[in-house]
Short mmCIF file of C-alpha atoms and ligand atoms in Angstrom, two decimals:
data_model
loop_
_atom_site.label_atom_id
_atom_site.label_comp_id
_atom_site.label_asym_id
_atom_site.label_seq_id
_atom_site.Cartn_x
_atom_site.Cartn_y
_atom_site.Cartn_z
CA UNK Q 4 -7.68 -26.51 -48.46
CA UNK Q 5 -9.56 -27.22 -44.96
CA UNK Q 6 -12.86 -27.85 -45.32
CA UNK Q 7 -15.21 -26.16 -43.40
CA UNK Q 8 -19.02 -26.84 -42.98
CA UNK Q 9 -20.47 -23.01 -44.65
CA UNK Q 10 -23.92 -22.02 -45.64
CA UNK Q 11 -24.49 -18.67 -47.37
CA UNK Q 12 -25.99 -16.26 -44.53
CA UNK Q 13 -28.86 -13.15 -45.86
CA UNK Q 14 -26.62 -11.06 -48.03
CA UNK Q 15 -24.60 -13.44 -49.47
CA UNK Q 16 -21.79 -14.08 -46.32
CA UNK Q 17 -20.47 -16.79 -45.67
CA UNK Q 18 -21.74 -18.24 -42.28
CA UNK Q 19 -20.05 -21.86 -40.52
CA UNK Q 20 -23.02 -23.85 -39.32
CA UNK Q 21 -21.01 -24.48 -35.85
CA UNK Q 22 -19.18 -21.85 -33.20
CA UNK Q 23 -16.51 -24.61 -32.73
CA UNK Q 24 -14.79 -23.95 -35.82
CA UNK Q 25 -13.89 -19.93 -34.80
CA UNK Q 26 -12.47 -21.41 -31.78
CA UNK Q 27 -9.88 -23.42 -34.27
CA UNK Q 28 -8.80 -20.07 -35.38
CA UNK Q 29 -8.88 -16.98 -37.92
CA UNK Q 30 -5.76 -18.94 -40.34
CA UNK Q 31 -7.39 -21.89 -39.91
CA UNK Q 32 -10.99 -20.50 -41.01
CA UNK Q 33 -8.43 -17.93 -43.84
CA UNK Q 34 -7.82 -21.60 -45.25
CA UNK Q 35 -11.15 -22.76 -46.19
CA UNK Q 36 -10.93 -19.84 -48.66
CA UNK Q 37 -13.62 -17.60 -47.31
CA UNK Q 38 -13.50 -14.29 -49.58
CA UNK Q 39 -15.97 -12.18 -46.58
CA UNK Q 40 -15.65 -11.75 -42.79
CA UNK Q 41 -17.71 -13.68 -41.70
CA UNK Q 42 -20.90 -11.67 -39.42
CA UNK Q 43 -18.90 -13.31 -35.65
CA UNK Q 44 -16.15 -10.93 -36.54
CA UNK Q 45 -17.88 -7.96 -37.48
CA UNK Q 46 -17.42 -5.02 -34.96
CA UNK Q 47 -20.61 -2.90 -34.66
CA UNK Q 48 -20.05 0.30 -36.76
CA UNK Q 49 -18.25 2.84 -33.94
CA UNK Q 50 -15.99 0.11 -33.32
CA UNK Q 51 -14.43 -0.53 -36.45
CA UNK Q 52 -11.01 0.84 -37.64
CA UNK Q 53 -12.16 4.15 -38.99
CA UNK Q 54 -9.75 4.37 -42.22
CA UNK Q 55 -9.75 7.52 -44.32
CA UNK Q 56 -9.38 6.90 -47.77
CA UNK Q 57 -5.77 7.28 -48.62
CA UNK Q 58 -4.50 5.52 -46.03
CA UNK Q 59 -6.88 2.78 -47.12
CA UNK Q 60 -4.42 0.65 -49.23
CA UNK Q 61 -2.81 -0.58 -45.99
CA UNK Q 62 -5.23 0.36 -43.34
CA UNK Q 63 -2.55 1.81 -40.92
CA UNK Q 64 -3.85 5.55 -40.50
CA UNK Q 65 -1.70 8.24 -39.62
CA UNK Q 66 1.86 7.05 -38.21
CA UNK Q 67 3.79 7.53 -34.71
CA UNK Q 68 7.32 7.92 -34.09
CA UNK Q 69 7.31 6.68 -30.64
CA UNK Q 70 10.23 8.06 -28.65
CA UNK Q 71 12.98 6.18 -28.53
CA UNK Q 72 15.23 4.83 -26.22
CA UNK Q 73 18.91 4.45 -26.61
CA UNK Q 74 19.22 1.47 -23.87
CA UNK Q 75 23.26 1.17 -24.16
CA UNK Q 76 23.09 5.03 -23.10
CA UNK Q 77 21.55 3.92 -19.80
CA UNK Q 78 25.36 2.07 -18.89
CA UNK Q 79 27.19 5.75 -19.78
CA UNK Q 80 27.88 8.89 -17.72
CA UNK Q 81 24.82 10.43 -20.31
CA UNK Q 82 21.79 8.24 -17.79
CA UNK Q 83 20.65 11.09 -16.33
CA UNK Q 84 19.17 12.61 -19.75
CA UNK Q 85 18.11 9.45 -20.55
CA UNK Q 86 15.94 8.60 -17.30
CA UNK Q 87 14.87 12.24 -18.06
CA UNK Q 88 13.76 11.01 -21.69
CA UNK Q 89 11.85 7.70 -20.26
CA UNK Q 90 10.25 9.64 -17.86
CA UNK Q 91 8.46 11.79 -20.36
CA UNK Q 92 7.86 8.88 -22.44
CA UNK Q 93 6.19 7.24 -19.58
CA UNK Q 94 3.94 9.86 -18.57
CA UNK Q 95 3.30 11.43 -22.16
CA UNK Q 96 2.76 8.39 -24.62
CA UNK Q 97 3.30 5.16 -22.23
CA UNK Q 98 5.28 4.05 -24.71
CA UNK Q 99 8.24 4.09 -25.97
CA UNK Q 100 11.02 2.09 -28.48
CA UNK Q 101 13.83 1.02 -26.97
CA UNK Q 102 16.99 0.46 -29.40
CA UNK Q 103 20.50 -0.47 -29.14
CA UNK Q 104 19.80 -3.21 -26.59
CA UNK Q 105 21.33 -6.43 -25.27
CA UNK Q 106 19.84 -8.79 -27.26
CA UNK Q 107 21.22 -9.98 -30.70
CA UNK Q 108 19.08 -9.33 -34.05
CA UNK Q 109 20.29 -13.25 -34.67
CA UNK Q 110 17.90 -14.01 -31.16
CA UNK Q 111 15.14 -11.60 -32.26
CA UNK Q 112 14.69 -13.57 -36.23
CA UNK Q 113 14.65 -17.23 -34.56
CA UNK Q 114 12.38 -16.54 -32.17
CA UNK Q 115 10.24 -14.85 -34.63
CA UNK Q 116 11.08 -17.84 -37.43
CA UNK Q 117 10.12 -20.23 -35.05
CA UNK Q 118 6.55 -18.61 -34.31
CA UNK Q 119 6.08 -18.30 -38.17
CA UNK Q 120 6.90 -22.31 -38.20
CA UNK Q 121 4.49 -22.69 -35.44
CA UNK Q 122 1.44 -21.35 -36.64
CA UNK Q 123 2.44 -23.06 -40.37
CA UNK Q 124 1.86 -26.51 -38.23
CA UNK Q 125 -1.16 -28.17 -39.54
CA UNK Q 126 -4.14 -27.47 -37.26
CA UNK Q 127 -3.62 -30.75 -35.36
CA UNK Q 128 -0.69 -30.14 -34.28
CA UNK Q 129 -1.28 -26.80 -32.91
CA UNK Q 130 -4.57 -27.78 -31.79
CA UNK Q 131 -3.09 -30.18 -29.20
CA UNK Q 132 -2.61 -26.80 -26.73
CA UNK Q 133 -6.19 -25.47 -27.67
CA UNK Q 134 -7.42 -25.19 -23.74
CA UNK Q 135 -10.32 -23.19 -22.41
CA UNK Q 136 -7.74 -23.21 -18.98
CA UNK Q 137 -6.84 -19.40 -18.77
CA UNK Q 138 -4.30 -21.10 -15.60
CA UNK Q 139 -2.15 -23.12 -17.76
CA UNK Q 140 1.95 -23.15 -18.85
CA UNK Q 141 0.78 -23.12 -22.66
CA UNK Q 142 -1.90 -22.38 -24.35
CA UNK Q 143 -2.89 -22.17 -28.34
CA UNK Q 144 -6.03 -19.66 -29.22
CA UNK Q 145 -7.79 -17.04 -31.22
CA UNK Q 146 -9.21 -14.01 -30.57
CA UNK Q 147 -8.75 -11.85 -27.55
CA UNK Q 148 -10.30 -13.60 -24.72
CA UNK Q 149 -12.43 -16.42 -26.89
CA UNK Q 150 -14.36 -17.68 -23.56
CA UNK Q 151 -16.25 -13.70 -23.39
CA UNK Q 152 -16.10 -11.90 -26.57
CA UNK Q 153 -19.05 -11.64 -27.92
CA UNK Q 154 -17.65 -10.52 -31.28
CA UNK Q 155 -14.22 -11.98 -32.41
CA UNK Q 156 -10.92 -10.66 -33.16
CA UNK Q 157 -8.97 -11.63 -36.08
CA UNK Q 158 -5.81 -13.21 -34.47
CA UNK Q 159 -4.61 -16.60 -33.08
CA UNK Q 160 -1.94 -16.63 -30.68
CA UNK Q 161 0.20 -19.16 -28.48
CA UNK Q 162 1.11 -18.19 -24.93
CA UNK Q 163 3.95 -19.54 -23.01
CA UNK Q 164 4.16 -19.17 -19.62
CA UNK Q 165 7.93 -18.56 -19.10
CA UNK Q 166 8.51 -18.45 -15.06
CA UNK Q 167 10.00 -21.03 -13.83
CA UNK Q 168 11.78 -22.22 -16.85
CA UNK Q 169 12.74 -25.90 -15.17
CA UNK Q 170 8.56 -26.29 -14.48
CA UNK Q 171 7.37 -24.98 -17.69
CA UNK Q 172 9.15 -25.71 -20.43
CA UNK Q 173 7.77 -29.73 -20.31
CA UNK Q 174 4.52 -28.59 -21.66
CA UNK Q 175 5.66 -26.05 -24.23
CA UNK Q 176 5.17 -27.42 -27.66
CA UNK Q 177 7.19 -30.31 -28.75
CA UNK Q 178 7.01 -28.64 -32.23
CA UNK Q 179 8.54 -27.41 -34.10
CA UNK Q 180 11.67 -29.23 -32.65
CA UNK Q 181 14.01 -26.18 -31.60
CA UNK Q 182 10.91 -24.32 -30.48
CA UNK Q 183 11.70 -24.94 -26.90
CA UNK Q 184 15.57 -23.91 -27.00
CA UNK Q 185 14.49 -20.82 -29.15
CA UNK Q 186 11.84 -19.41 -26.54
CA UNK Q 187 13.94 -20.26 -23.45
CA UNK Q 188 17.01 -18.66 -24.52
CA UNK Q 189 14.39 -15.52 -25.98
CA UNK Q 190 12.47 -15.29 -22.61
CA UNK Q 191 16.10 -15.26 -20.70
CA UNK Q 192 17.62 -12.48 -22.71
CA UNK Q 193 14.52 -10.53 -22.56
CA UNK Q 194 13.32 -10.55 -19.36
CA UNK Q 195 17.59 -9.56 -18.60
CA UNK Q 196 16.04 -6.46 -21.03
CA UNK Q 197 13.17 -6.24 -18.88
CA UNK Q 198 14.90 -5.78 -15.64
CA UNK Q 199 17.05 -3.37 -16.84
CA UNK Q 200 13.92 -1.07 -17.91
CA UNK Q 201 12.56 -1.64 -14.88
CA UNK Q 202 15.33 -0.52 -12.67
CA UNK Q 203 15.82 2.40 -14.34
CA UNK Q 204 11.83 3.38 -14.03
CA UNK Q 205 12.42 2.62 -10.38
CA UNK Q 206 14.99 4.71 -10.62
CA UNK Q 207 12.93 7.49 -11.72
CA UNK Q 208 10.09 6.98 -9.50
CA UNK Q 209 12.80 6.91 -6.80
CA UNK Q 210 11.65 4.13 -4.89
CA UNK Q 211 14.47 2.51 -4.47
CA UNK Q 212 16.04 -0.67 -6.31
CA UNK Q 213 14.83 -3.47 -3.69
CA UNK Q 214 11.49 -3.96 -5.95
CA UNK Q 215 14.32 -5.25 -8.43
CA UNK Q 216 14.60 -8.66 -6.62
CA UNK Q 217 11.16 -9.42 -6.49
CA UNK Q 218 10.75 -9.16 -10.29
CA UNK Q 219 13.48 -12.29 -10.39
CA UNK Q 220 10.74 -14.83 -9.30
CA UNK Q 221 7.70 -12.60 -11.21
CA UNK Q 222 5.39 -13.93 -13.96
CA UNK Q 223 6.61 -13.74 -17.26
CA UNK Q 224 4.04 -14.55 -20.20
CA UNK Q 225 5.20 -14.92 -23.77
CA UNK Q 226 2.48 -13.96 -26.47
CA UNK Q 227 3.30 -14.45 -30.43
CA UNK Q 228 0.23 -13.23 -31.89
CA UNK Q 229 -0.32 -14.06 -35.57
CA UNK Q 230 -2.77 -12.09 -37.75
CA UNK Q 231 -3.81 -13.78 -40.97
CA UNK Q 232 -4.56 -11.27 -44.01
CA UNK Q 233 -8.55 -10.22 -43.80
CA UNK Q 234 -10.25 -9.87 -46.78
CA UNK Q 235 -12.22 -6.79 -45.39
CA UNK Q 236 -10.04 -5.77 -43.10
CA UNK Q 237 -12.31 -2.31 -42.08
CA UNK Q 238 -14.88 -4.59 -40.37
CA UNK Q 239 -12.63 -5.99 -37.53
CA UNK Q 240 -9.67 -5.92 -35.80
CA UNK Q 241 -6.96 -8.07 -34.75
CA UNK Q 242 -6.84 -7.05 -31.00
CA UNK Q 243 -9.87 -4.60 -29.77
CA UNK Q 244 -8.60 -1.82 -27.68
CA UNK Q 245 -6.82 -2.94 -24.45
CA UNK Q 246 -4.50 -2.11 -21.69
CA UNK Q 247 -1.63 -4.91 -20.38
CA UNK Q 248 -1.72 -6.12 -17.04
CA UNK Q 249 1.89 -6.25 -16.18
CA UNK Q 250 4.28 -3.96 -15.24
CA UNK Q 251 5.60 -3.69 -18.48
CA UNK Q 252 5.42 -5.46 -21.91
CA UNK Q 253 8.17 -5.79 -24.45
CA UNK Q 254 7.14 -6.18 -28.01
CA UNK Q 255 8.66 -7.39 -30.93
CA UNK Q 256 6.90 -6.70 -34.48
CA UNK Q 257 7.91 -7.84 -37.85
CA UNK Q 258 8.18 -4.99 -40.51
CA UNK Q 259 4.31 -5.37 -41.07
CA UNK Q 260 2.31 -2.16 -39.53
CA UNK Q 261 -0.70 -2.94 -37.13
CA UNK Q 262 -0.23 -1.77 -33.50
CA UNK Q 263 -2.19 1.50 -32.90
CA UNK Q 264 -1.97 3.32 -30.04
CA UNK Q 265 -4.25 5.92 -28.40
CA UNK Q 266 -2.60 9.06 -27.93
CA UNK Q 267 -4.22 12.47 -27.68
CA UNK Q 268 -8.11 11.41 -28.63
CA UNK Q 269 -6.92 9.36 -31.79
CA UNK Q 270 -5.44 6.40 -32.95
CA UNK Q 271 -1.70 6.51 -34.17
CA UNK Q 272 -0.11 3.57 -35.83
CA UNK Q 273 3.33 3.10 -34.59
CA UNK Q 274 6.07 2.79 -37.13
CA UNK Q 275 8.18 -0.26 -36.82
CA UNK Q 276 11.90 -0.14 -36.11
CA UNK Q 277 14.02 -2.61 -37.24
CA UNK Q 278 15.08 -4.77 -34.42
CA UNK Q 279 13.92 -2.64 -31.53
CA UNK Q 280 11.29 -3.53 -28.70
CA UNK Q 281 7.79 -1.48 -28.12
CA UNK Q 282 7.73 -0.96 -24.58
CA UNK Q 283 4.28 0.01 -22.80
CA UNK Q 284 3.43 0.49 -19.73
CA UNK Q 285 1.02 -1.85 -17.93
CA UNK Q 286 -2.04 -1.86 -15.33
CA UNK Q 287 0.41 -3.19 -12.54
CA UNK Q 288 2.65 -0.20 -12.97
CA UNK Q 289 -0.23 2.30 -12.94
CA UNK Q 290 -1.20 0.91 -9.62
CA UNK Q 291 2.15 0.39 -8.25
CA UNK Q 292 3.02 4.22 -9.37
CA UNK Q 293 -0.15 5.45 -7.84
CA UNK Q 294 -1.29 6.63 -11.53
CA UNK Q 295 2.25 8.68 -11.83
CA UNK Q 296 2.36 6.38 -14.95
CA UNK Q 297 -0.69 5.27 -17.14
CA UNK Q 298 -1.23 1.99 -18.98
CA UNK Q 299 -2.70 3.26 -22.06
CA UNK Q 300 -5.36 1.51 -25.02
CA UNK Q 301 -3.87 0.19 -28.18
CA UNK Q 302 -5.41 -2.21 -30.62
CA UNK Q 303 -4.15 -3.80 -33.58
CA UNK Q 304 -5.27 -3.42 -37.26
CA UNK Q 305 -5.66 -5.94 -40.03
CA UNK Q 306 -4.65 -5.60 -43.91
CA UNK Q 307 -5.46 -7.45 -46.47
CA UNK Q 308 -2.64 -8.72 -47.95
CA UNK Q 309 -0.08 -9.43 -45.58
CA UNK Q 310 -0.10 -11.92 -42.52
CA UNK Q 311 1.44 -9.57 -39.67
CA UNK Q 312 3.26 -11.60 -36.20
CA UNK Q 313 3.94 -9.99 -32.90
CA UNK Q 314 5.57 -11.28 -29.77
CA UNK Q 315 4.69 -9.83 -26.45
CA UNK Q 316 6.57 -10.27 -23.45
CA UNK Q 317 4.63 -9.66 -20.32
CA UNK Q 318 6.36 -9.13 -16.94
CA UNK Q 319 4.95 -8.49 -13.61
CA UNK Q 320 5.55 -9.71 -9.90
CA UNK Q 321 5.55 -12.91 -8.49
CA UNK Q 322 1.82 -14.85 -8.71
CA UNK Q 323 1.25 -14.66 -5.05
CA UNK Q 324 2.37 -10.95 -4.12
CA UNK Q 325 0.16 -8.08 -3.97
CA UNK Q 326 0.74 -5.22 -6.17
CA UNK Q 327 -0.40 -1.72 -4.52
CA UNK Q 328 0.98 1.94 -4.84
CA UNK Q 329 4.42 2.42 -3.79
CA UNK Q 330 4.67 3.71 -0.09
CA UNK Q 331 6.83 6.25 -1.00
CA UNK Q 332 4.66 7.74 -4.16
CA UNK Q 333 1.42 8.24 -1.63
CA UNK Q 334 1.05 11.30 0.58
CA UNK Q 335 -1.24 14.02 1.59
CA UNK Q 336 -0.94 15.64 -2.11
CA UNK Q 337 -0.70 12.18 -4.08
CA UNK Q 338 -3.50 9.98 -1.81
CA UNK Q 339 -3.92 6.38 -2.51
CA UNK Q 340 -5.95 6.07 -5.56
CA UNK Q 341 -6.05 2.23 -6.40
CA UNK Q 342 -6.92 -0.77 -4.35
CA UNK Q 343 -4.64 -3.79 -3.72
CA UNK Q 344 -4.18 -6.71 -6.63
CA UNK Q 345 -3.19 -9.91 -7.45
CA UNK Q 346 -2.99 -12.32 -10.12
CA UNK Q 347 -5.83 -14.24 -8.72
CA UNK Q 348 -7.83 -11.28 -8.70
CA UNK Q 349 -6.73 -10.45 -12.33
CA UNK Q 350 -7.52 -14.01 -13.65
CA UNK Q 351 -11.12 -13.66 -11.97
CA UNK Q 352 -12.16 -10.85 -13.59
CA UNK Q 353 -11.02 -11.92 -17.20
CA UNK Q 354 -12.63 -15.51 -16.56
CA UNK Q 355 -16.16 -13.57 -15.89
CA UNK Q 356 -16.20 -10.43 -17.54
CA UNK Q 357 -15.86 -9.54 -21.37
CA UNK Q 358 -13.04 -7.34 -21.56
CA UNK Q 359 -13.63 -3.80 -22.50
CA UNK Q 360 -10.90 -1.41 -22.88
CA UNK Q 361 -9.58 -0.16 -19.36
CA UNK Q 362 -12.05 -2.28 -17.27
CA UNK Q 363 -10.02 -4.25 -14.92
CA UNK Q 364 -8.02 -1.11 -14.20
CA UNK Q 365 -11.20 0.81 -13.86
CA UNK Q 366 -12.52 -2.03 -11.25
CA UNK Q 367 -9.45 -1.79 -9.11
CA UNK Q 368 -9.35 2.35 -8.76
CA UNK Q 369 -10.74 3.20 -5.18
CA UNK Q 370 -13.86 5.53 -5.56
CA UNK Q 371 -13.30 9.22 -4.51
CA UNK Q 372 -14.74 9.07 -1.19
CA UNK Q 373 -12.53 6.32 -0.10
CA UNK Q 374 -8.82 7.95 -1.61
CA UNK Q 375 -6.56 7.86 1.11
CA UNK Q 376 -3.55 10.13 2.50
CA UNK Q 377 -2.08 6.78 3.84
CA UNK Q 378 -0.60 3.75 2.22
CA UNK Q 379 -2.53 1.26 3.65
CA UNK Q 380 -5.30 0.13 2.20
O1 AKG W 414 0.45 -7.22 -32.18
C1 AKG W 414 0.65 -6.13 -31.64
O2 AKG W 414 1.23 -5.22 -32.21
C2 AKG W 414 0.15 -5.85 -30.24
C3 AKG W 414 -0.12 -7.07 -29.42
C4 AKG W 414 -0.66 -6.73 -28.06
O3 AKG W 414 -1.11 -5.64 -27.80
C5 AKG W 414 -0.63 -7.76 -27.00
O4 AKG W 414 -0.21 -8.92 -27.25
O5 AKG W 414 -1.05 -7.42 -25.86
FE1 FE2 W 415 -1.36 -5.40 -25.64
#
């Protein structure tokens, strides 16, 4: 057991004396045996996870079957139905499964066995990438963006920045020991995955494969996201609703439900597959397909029984490049609707704003008087 400095709040919660100890985390603070929430994770009222009551024993709501994509199909004479099947993904859900892929369930357990080992480090350990540096190769942290939110989220996650591998892999953690050879051989294989997504969305959007090369050199972030069992898991969440910034991000879930996405006015928890990614579209690809493709919310919910780990894979363009709507997807009936971005733009916004839902997005649409028939901004 950790001890932690508490004093009984009005009401009888628990309350730490000090902020820094959130910062250390939602397992670390699960350790010091805490049987409430305590009040700096409690969502006001309309923003909790609204659970009906027989779907409270897990707190998952009602379930999504995502549609899914046969990726081997893609390298077959049957590509044309299956662009045809990603393309209404894309534009119905902006999401989709993708199954029967390159990489080997053998790759998807270790990477996912050494996150588990990661976050079982003691807190010192871990606590040696704890940075408030949003710019940095690696970075060890709780919440969702613990320098703004007002309220916090019940997760702590580690991010690797994966791009290129040669710079960044010195300052990925030096523990556990085959941590390093596990996430570089992961973030390989999957941004291979990534690129072959990508080029058949290209595809689709029929502007052309060039875009392809660019995404060799592009960012590449690596998120596992671990979510310690809550004991009242209908007062928070472990991610508040979001959008990605990227083009697109690859998930990988363990058999726990949690991800939620917003489809159709309500939340829908997505079913886990068995060794299959959850692809969703991101900010970057909204802009870049001139809103032909939307990055839409999702959130995660907590339970109270099970610890639940994620890993995100986040791929956009280079730092430096701009991303703006595709020439070719912007004409007199489809004007320009978003401005230019970059990175440094991006990074900005999250280092000064507390992020709510769509909100970078929202900042970078142009308004209406200003929507263009030409591609130039
Ligand atoms: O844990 C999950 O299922 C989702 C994580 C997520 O949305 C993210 O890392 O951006
Ligand atoms: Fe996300």
């Amino acid at each position: 057991m950790v001890a932690m400095d508490m004093v009984v709040g009005a009401g009888g919660r628990e309350e730490e004396t000090a902020d820094e100890n959130y910062v250390k985390g939602v397992r670390h603070l699960c350790e010091s045996g805490i049987s409430r929430v305590p009040a700096k994770y409690i969502l006001p009222v309309p923003d909790r996870p609204q659970v009906v009551p027989h779907e409270r024993k897990n707190n998952t709501g009602s379930n999504l079957r995502l549609p899914v994509i046969d990726v081997a199909r893609l390298r077959t004479s049957d590509r044309g139905r299956v662009l045809e099947c990603l393309d209404r993904a894309c534009r119905d859900y902006g999401f989709f499964q993708v199954v029967n892929h390159s990489m080997s369930g053998e790759a998807l357990r270790r990477m996912m066995d050494v996150g588990k080992r990661f976050f079982g480090l003691p807190l010192e350990e871990r606590s040696k990438y704890m940075t408030s540096d949003i710019r940095v190769p690696v970075r060890y942290g709780t919440s969702y963006n613990q320098i703004q939110d007002s309220v916090f989220c019940w997760r702590d996650f580690l991010k690797l920045s994966c791009h290129p591998p040669e710079e960044v892999l010195p300052f990925w953690p030096s523990a556990p020991i085959d941590l390093r050879d596990a996430a570089v051989s992961y973030a390989k294989q999957i941004k291979s995955l990534f690129c072959d997504i990508m080029a058949a969305v290209l595809e689709i959007l029929g502007v052309g494969s060039g875009y392809l090369e660019e995404f060799d050199d592009g960012t590449h972030l690596v998120v596992i996201n671990y979510y310690p069992p809550c004991p009242e898991p209908d007062l928070t969440l472990g991610m508040p609703p979001h959008s990605d910034y990227g083009f697109l991000t690859l998930l990988l879930q363990d058999d726990i439900k949690g991800l939620q996405v917003h489809h159709r006015g309500k939340w829908i928890t997505v079913e886990p597959i068995p060794n299959s990614f959850v692809v969703n579209i991101g900010d970057h690809l909204e802009i870049f397909s001139n809103g032909r493709y939307k990055s839409v919310l999702h959130r995660v919910v907590v339970n109270s029984t099970k610890p639940r780990m994620s890993i995100a894979s986040l791929h956009s363009l280079p730092f430096a490049s701009v991303v703006s709507p595709s020439p070719e997807l912007v004409d007199r009936e489809n004007p320009r609707l978003y401005k230019d971005t970059d990175f440094a733009a991006f990074l900005d916004y999250i280092s000064s704003h507390e992020p709510k839902r769509k909100s970078f997005l929202e900042s970078r649409k142009l308004p209406t008087h200003e929507v263009q028939a030409s591609p130039v901004a």
